[in-house]
XYZ file of C-alpha atoms in Angstrom:
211
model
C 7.971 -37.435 -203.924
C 6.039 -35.139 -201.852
C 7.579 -33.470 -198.746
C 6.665 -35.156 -195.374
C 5.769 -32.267 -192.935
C 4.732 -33.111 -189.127
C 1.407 -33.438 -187.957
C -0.395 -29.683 -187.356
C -0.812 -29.578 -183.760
C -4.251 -27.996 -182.392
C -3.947 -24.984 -181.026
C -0.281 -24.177 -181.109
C 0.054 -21.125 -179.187
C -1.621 -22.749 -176.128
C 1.663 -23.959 -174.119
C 3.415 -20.657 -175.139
C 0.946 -18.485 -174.424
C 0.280 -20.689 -170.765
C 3.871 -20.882 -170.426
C 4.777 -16.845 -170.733
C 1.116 -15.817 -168.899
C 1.401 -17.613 -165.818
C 4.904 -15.418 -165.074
C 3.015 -12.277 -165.769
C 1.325 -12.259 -162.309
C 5.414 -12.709 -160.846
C 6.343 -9.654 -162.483
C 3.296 -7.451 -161.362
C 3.849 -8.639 -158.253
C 7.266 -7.682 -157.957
C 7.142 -4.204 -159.897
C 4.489 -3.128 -157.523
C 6.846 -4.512 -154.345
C 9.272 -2.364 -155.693
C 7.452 0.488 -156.594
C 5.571 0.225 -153.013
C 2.195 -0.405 -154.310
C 1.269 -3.584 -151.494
C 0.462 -1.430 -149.157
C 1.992 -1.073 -145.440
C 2.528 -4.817 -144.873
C 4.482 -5.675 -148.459
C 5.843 -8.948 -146.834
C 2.249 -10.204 -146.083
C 0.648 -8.956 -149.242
C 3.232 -10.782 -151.335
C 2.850 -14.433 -149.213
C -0.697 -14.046 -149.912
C -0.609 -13.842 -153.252
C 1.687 -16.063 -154.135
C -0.105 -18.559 -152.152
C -3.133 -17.275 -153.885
C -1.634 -18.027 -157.308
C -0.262 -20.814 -156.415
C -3.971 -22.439 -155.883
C -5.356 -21.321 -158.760
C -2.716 -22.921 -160.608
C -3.137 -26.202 -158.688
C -6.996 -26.265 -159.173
C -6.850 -25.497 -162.937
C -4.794 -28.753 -162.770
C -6.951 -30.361 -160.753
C -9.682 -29.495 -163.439
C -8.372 -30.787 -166.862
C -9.491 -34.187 -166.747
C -13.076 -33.394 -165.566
C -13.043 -30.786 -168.473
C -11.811 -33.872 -170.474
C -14.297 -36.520 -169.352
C -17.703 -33.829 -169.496
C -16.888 -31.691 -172.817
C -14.115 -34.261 -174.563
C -12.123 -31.310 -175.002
C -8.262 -32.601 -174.670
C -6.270 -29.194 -174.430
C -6.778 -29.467 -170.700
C -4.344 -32.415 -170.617
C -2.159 -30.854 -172.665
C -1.645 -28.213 -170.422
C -1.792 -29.888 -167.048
C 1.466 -30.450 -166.701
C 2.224 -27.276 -167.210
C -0.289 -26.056 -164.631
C 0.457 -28.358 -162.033
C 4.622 -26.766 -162.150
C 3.011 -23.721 -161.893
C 1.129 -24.451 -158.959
C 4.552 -26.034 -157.058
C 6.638 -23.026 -158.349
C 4.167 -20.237 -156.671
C 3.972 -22.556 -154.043
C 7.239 -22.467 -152.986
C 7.802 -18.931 -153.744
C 5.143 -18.754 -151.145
C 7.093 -20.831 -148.675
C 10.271 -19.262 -149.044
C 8.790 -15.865 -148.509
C 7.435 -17.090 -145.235
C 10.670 -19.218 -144.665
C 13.721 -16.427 -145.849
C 11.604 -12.652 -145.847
C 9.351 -13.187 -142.946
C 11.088 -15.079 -140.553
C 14.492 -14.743 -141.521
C 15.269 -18.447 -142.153
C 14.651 -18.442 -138.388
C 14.174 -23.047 -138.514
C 12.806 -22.703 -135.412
C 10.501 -20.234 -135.173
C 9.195 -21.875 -138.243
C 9.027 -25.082 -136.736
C 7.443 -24.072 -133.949
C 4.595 -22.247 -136.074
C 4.203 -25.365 -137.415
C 3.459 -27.251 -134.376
C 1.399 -24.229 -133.225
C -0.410 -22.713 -135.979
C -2.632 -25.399 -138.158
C -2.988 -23.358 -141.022
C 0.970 -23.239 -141.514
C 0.939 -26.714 -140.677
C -2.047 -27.684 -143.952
C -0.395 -25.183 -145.576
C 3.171 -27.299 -145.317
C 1.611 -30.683 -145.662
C -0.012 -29.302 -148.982
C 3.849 -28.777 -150.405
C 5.067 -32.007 -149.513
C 3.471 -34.210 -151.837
C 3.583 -31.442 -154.649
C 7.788 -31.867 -155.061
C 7.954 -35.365 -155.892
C 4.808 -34.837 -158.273
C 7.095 -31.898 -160.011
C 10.277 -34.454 -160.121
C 8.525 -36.717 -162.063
C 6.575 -35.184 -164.276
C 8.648 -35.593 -167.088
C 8.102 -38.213 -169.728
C 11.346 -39.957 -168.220
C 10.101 -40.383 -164.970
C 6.367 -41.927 -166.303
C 8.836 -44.394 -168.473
C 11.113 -45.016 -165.375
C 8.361 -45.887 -162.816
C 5.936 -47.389 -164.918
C 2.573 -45.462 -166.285
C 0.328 -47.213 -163.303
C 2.930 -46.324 -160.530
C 3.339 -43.153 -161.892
C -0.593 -42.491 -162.028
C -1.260 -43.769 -158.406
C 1.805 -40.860 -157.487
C 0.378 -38.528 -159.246
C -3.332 -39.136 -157.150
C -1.449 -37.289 -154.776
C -2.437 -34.112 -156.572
C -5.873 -33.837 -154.758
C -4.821 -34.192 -151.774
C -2.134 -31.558 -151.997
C -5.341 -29.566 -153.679
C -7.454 -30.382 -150.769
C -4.646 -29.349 -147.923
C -4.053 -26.154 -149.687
C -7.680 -25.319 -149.815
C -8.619 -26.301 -146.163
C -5.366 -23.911 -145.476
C -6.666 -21.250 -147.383
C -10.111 -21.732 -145.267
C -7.912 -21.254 -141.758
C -5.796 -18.044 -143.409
C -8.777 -15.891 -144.096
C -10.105 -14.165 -140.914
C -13.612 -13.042 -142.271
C -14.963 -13.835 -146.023
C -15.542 -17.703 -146.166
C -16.847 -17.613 -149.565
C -13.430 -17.930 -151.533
C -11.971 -20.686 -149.954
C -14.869 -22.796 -149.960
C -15.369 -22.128 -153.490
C -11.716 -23.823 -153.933
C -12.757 -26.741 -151.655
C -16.001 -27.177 -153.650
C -13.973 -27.713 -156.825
C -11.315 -29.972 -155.380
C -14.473 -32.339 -153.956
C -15.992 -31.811 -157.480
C -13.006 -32.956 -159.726
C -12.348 -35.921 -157.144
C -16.062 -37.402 -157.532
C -16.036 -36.671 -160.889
C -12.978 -38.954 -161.430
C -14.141 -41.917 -158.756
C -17.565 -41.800 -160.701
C -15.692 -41.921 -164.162
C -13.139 -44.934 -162.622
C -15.605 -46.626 -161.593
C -17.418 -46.312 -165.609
C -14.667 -47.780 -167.015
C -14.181 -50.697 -164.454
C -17.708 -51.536 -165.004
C -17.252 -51.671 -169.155
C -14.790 -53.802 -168.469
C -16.610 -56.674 -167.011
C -18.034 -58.801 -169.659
C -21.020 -60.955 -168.396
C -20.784 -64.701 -169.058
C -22.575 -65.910 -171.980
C -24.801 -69.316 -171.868
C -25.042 -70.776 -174.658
């Protein structure tokens, strides 16, 4: 009887590899706080960063199913998960840098920045919805709520993406082109997934035959 061996999965070293690089920017960033190689604000250059990483992270997720649907590739999927973490976990190292380092856990200062400031305000709104997306993105959760309920959550992924990036647009002070390049992919991965919806809907109506 020959030995049964599990399936070969395609490219193996993709979720390790994901998993360990996305904490490499973490520990540059911290070695050069440390070292004092952020330059005279360290507090700001580290909340911008973070923030920074955490939407790139968020827009890579963003991207894996309109990588899917134009090139077929699946290895997107596999990884958007991961990515999507990722995103929430820079996110609120971003957050509690503002919250704990800058203003000293200070509620309401940071309350009233909120009220006062809109880009803190898109900037909070953007983190809301990402927390119960992390909760349930295990395979327990999609089992728990149900694979549609858990999809129609999970929608909520653009508009975090959108938020962040029109919070992004109100941080800078000079060079628009970043941020809008953000925004541009965000509207991109949207229409490309209304346009694909709507596809499948129509494949599924089956015209009435006379005979």
């Amino acid at each position: 009887m020959k030995p049964v061996f599990p399936p070969k999965v395609p490219l193996p070293w993709l979720k390790p590899g994901v998993f360990a690089g996305a904490f490499v920017p973490l520990v540059v960033i911290l070695w050069r706080a440390i070292n004092g190689q952020l330059g005279a604000d360290i507090v700001a250059s580290v909340l911008n960063q973070f923030g920074y990483l955490a939407i790139i992270f968020l827009t890579m997720s963003l991207l894996s199913t309109p990588l899917k649907i134009i090139t077929g590739w699946t290895w997107g999927i596999r990884i958007r998960r991961m990515l999507g973490l990722y995103a929430f976990f820079y996110a609120s190292l971003h957050f509690l840098t503002y919250l704990i380092v800058d203003q000293s856990f200070n509620i309401g200062t940071v309350l009233e920045d909120i009220t006062k400031r809109k880009f803190i305000l898109l900037g909070f709104l953007a983190l809301m919805p990402m927390a119960p997306l992390a909760i349930t993105s295990t395979q327990k959760m999609v089992k728990r709520m149900g694979y549609k309920n858990w999809k129609r959550l999970h929608r909520l992924a653009y508009f975090a993406g959108g938020l962040a990036a029109v919070h992004f647009i109100l941080r800078v002070k000079a060079d628009y082109r970043e941020p809008f390049v953000f925004v541009s992919i965000v509207v991109f991965a949207l229409t490309l997934r209304v346009i694909d919806s709507l596809r499948k809907r129509s494949k599924k109506i089956i015209p009435n035959k006379t005979l």
